[in-house]
Coordinates of N, CA, C and O in Angstrom, one line a residue:
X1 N 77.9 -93.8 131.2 CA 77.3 -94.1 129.9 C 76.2 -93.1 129.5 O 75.1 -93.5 129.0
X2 N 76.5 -91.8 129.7 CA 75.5 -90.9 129.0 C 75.8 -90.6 127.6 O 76.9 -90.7 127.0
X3 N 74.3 -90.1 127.3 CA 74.7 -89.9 126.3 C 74.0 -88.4 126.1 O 72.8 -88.3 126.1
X4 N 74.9 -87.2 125.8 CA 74.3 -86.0 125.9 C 73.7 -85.4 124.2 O 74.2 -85.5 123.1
X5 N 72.8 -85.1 124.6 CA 71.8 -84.2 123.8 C 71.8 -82.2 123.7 O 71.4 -81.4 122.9
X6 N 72.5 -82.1 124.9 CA 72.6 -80.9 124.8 C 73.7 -80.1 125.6 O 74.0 -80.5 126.7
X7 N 74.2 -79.1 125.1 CA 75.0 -78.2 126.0 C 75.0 -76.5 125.5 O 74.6 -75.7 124.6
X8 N 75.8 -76.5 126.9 CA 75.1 -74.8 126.9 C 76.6 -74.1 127.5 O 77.7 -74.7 127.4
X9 N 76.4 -72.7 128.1 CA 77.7 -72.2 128.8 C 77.1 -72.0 130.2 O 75.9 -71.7 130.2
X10 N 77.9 -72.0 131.8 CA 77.0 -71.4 132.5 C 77.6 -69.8 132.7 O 78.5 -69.5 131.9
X11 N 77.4 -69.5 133.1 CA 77.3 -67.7 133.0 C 75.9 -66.8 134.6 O 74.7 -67.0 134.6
X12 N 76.6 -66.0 135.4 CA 75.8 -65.6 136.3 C 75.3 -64.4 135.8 O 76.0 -63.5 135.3
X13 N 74.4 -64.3 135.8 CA 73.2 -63.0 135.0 C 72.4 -62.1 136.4 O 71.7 -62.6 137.3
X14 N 72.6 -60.8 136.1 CA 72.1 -60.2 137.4 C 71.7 -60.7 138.3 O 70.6 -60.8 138.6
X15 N 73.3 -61.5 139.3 CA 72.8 -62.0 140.4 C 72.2 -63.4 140.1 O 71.9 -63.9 141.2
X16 N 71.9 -64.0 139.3 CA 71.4 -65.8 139.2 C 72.3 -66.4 138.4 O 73.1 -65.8 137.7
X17 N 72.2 -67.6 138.6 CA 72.6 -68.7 137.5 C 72.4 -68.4 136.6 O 71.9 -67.3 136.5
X18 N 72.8 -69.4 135.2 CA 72.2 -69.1 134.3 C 72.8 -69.9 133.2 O 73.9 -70.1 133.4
X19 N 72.3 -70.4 132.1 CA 72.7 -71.0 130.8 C 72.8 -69.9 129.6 O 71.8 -69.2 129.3
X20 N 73.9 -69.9 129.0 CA 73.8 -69.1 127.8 C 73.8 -70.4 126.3 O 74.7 -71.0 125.9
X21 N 72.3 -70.5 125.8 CA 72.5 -71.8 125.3 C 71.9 -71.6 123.8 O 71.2 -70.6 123.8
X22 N 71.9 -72.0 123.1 CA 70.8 -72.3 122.0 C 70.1 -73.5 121.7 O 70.4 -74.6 121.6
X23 N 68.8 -72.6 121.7 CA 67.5 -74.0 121.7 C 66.9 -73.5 120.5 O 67.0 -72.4 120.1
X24 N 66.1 -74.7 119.9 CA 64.8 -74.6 119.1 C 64.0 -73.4 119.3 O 63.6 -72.6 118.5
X25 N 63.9 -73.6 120.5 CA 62.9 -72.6 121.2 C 63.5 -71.4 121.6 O 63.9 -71.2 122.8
X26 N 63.7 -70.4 120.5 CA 64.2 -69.1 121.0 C 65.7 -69.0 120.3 O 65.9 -67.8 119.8
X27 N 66.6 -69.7 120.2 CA 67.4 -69.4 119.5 C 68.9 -69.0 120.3 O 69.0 -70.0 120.9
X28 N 69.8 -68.3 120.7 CA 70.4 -68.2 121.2 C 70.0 -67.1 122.4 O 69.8 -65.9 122.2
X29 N 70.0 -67.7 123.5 CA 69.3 -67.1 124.3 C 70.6 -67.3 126.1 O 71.8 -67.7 126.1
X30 N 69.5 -66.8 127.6 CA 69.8 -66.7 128.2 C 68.9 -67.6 129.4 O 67.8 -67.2 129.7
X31 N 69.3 -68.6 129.9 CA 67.8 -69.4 130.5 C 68.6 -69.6 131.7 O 69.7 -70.0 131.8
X32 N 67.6 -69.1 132.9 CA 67.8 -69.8 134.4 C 68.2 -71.2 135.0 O 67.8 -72.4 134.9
X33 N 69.0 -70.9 135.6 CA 70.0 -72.6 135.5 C 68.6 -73.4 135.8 O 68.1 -74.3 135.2
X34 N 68.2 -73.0 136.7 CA 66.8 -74.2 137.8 C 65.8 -74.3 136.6 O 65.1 -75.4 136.6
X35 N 65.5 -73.4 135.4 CA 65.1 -73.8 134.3 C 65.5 -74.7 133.0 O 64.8 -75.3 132.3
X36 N 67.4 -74.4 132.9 CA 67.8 -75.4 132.5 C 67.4 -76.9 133.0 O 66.8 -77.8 132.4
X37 N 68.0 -76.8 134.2 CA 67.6 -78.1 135.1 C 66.3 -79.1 135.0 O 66.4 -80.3 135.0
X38 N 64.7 -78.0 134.9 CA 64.2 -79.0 135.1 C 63.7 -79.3 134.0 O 62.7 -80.0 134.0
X39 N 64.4 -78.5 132.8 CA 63.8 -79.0 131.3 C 64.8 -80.3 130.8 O 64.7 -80.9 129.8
X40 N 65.6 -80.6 131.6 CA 66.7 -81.7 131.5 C 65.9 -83.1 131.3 O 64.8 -83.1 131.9
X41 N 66.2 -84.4 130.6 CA 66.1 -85.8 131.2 C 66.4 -86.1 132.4 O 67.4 -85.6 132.8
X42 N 65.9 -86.8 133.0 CA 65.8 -86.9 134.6 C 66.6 -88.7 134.7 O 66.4 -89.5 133.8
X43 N 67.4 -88.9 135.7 CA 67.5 -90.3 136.4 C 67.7 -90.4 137.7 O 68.5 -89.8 138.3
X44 N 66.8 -91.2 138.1 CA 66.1 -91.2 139.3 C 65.7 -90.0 140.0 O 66.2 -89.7 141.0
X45 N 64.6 -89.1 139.4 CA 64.2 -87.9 139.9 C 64.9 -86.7 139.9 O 64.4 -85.6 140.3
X46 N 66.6 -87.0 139.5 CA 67.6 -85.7 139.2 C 67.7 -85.6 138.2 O 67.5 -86.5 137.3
X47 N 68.1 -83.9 137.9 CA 68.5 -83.9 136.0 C 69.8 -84.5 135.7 O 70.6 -84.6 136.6
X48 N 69.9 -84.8 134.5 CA 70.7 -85.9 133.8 C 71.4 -84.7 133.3 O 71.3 -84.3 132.1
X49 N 72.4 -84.1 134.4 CA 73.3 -82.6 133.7 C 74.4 -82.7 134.8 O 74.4 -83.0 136.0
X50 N 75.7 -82.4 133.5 CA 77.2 -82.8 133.8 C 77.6 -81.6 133.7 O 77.4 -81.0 132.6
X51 N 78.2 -81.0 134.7 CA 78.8 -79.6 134.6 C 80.0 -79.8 134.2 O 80.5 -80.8 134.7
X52 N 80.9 -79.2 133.4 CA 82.3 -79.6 133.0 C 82.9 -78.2 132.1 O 82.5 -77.6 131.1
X53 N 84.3 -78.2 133.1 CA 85.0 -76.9 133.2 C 86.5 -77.2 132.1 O 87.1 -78.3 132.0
X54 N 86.8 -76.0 131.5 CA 87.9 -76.3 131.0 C 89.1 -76.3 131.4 O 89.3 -75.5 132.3
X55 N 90.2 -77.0 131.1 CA 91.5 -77.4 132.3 C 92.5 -76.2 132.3 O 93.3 -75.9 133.2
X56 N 92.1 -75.6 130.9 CA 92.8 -73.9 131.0 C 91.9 -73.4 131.3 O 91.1 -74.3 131.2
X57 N 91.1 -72.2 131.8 CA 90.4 -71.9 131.7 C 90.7 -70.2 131.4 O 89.8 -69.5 131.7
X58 N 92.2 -69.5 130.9 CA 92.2 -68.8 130.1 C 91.4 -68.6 128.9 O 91.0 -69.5 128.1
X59 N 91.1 -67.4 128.9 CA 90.3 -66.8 127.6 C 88.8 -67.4 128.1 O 88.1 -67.8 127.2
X60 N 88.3 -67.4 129.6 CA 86.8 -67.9 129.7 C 86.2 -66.7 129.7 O 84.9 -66.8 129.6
X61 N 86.5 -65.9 129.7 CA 85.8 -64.3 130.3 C 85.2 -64.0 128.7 O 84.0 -63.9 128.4
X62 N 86.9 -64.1 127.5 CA 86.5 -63.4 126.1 C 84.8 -64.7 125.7 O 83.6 -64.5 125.6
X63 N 85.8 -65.8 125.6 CA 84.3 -67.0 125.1 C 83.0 -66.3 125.8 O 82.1 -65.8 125.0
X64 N 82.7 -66.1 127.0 CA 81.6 -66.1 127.0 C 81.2 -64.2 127.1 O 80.3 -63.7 127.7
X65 N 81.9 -63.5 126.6 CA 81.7 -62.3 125.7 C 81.7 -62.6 124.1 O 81.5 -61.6 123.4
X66 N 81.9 -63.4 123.6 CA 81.5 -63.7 122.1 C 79.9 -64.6 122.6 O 78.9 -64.0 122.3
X67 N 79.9 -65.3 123.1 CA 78.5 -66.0 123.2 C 77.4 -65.0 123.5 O 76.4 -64.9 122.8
X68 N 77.8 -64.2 124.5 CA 76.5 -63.0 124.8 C 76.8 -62.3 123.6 O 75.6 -61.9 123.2
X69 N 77.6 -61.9 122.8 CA 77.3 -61.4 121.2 C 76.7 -61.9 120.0 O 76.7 -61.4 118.9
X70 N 76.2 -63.0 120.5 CA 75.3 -63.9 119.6 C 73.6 -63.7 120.4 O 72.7 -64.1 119.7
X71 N 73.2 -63.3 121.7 CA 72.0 -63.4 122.0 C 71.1 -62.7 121.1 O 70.9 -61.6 120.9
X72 N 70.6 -63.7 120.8 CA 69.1 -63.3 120.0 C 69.0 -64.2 118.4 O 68.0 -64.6 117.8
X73 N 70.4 -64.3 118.0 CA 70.6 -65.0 117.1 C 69.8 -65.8 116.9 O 69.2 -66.2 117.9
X74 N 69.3 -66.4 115.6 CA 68.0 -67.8 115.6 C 69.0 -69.1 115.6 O 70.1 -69.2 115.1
X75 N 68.5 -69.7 116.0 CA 68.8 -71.6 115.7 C 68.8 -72.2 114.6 O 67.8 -72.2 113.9
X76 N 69.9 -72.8 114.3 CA 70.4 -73.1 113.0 C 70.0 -74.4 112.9 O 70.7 -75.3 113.5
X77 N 68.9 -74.7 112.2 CA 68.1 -75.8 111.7 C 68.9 -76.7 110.6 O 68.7 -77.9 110.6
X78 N 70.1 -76.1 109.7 CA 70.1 -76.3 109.0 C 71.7 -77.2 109.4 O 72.2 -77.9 108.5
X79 N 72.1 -76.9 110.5 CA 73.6 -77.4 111.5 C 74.4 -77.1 110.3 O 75.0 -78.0 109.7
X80 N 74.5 -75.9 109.8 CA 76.1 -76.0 108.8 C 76.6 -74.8 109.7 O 76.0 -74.1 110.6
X81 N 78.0 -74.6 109.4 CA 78.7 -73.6 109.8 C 78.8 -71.8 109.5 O 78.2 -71.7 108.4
X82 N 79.1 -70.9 109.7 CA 79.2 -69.9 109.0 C 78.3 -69.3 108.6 O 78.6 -68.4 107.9
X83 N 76.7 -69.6 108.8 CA 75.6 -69.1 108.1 C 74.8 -68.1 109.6 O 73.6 -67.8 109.7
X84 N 75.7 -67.9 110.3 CA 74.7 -66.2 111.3 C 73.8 -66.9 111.7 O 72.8 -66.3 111.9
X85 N 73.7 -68.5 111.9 CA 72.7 -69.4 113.1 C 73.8 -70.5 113.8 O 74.9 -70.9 113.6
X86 N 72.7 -70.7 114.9 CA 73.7 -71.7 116.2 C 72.8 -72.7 116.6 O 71.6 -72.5 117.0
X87 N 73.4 -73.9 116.4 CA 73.0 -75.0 117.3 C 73.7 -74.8 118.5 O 74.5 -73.9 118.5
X88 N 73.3 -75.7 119.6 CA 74.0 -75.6 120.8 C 75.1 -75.7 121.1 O 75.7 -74.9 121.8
X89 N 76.0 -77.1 120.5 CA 77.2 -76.9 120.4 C 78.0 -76.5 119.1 O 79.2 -76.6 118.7
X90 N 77.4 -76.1 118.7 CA 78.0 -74.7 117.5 C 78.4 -73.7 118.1 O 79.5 -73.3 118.0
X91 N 77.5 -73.3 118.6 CA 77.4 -71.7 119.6 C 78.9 -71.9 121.0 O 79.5 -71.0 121.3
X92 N 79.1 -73.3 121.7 CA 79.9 -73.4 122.2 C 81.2 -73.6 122.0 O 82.0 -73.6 122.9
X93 N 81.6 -73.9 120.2 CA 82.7 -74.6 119.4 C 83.1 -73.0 118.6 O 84.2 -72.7 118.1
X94 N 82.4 -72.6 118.7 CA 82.4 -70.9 118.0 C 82.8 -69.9 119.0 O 83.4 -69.0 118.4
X95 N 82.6 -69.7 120.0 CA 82.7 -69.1 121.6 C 84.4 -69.3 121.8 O 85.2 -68.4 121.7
X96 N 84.6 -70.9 122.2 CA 85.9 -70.7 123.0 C 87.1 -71.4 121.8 O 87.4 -72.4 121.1
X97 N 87.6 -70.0 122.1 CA 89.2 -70.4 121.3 C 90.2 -69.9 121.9 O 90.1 -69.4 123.1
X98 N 91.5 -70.0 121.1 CA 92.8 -70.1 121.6 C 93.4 -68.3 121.5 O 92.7 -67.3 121.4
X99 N 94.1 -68.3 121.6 CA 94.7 -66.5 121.5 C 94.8 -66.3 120.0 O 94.7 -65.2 119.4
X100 N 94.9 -67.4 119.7 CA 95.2 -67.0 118.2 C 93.8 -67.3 117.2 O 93.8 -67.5 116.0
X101 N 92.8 -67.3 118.2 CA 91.4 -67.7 117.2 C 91.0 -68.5 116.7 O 89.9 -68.4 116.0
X102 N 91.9 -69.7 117.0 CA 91.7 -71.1 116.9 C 90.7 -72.1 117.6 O 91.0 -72.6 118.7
X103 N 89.7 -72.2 117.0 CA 88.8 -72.9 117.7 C 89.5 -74.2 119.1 O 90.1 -75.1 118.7
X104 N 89.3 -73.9 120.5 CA 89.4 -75.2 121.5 C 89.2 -76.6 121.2 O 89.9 -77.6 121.4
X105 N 87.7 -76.5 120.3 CA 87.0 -78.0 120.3 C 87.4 -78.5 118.8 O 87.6 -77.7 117.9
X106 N 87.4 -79.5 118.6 CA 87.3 -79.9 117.5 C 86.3 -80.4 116.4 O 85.5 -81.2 116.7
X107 N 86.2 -79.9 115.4 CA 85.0 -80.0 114.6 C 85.3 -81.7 113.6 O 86.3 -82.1 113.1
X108 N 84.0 -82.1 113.7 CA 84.4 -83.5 113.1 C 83.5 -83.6 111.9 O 82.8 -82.7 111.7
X109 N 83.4 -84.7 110.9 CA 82.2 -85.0 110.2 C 81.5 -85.3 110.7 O 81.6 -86.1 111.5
X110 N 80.0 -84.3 110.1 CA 78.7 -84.9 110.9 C 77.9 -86.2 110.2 O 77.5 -86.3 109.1
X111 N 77.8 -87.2 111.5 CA 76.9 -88.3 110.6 C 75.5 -87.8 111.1 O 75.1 -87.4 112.2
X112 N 74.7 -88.0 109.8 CA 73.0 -88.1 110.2 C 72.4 -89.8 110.0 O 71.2 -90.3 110.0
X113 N 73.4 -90.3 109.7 CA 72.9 -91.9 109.8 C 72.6 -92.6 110.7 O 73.3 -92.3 111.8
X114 N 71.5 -93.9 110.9 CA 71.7 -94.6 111.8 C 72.6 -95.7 111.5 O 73.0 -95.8 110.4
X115 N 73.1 -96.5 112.5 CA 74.0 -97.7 113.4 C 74.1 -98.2 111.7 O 75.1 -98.1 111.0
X116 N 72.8 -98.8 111.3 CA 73.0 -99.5 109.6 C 73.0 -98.7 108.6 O 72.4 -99.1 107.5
X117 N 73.6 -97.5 108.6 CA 73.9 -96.7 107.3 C 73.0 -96.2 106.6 O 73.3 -95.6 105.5
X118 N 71.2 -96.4 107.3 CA 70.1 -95.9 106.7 C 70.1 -94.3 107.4 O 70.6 -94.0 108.5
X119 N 69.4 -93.2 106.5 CA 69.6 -91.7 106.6 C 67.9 -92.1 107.3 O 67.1 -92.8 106.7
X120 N 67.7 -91.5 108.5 CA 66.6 -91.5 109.2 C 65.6 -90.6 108.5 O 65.9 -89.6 107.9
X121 N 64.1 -91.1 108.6 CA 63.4 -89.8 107.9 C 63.0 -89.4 108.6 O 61.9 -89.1 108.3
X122 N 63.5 -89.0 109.8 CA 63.5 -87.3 110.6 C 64.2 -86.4 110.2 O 64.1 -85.2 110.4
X123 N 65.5 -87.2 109.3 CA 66.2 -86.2 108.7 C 66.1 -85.8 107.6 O 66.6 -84.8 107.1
X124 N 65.3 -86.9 106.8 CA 65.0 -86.8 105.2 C 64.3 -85.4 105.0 O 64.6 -84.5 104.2
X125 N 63.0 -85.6 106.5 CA 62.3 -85.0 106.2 C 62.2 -83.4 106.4 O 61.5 -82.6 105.8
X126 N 63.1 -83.2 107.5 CA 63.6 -82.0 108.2 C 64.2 -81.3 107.3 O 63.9 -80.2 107.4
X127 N 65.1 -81.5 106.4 CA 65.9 -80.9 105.3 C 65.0 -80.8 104.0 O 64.9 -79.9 103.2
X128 N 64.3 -82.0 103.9 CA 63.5 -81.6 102.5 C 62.4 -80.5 102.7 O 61.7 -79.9 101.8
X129 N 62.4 -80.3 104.1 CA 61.0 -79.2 104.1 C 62.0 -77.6 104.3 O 61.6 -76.5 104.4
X130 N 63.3 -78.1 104.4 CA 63.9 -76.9 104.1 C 64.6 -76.5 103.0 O 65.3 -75.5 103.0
X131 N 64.4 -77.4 101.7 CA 64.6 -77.4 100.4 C 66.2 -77.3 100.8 O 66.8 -76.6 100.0
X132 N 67.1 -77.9 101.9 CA 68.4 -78.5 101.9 C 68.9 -80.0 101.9 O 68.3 -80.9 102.4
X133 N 70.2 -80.1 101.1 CA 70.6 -81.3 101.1 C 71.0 -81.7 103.0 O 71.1 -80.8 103.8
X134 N 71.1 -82.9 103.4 CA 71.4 -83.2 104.4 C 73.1 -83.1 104.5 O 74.0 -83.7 103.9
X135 N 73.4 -82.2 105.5 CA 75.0 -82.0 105.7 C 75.7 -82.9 106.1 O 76.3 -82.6 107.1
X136 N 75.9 -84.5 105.6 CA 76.1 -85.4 106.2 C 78.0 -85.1 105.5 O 78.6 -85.1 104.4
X137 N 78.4 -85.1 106.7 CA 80.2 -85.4 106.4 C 80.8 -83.9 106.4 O 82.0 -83.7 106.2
X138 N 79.8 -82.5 106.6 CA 80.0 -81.3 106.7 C 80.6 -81.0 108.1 O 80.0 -81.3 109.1
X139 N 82.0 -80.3 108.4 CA 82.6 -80.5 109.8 C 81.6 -80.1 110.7 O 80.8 -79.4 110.0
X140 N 81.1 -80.2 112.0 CA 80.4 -79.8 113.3 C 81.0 -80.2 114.4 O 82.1 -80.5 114.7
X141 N 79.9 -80.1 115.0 CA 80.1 -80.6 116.4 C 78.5 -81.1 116.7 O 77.4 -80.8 116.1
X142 N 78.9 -82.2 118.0 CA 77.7 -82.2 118.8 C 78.0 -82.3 120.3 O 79.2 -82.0 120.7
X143 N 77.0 -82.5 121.2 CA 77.5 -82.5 122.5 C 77.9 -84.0 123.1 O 77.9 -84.2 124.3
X144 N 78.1 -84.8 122.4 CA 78.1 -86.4 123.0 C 80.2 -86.3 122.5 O 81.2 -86.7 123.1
X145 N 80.3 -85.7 121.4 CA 81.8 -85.4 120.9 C 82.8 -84.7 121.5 O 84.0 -84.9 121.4
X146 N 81.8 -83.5 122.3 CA 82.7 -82.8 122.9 C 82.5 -82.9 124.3 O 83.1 -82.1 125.0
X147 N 81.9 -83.9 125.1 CA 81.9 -84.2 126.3 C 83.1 -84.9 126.3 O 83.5 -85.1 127.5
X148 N 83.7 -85.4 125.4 CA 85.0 -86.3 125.6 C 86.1 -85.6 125.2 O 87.1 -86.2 125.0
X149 N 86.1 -84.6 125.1 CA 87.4 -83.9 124.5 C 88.6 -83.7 126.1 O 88.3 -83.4 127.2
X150 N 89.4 -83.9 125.6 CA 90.6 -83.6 126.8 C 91.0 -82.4 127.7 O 91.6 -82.2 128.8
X151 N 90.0 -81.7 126.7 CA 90.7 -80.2 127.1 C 89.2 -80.0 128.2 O 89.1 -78.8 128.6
X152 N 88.3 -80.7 128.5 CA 87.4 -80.6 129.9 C 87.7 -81.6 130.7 O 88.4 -82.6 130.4
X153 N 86.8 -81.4 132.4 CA 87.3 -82.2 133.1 C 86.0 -81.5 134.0 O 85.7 -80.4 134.3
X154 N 85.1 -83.0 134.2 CA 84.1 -82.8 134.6 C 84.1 -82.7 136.5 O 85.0 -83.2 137.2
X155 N 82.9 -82.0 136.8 CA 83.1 -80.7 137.7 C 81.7 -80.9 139.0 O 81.6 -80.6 140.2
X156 N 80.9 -81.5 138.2 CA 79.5 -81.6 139.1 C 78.3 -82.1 138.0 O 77.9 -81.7 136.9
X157 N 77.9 -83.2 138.9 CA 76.7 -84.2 138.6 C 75.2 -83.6 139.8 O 75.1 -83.3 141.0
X158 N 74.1 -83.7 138.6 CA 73.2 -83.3 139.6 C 72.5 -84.5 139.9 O 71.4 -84.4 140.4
X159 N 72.8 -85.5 139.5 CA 72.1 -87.0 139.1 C 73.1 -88.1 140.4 O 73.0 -89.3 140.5

């Protein structure tokens, strides 16, 4: 019964671990797994991080040579598609595709509603300070959508 907040790619970087991920903080970047780890939610004193591999795992080498071609990129505040920024699972829904360029994951409508159909004002306010409409029903992705997709099969719990 998790519920994920974030995802990233792993990837070994001169000899270490490593997350190729997009954060707030920094944008599409390259972060030490034991740093992913302990910036994680915790239950019972472990991070609350689900490692999960894809069931083909053709075309893993190209994805995460398109992902390192986005480092440095900024973080897409704004979660629409196509605009040269990445949320986190943007950056991983944009990365892995098929031979023919066909995105793996599937992009859905994004809700920014809560449970009673009220638009939260974190979000009111997040978008009005960016003089944007809220992308509500604009296709995306998040990480709680694609933790259930078919085409993974989870791999290692550090919890």
């Amino acid at each position: 019964n998790l519920t994920f907040t974030h995802i990233g790619i792993f990837t070994p970087d001169r000899g270490t671990d490593c997350v190729l991920e997009a954060t707030s903080e920094g944008g599409v970047k390259i972060t030490p797994m034991q740093e992913f780890l302990d910036r994680a939610a915790h239950i019972d004193g472990q991070p609350a991080v689900v490692a999960m591999r894809l069931r083909d795992t053709t075309g893993t080498a190209q994805a995460l040579g398109r992902a390192r071609e986005r480092l440095g990129l900024p973080y897409d505040y704004s979660f629409r598609p196509d605009n040269g920024k990445f949320y986190c699972s943007e950056l991983v829904w944009e990365c892995y595709r098929t031979n023919d360029g066909s995105p793996i994951f599937t992009a859905r409508p994004m809700n920014f509603r809560a449970e009673d159909g009220t638009l939260p004002q974190f979000w009111t306010e997040l978008f009005a300070r960016r003089s944007e409409s809220v992308p509500e029903g604009v296709p995306g992705t998040n990480p709680n959508d694609m933790s259930q997709e078919r085409t993974l099969r989870e791999v290692y719990r550090w919890f």
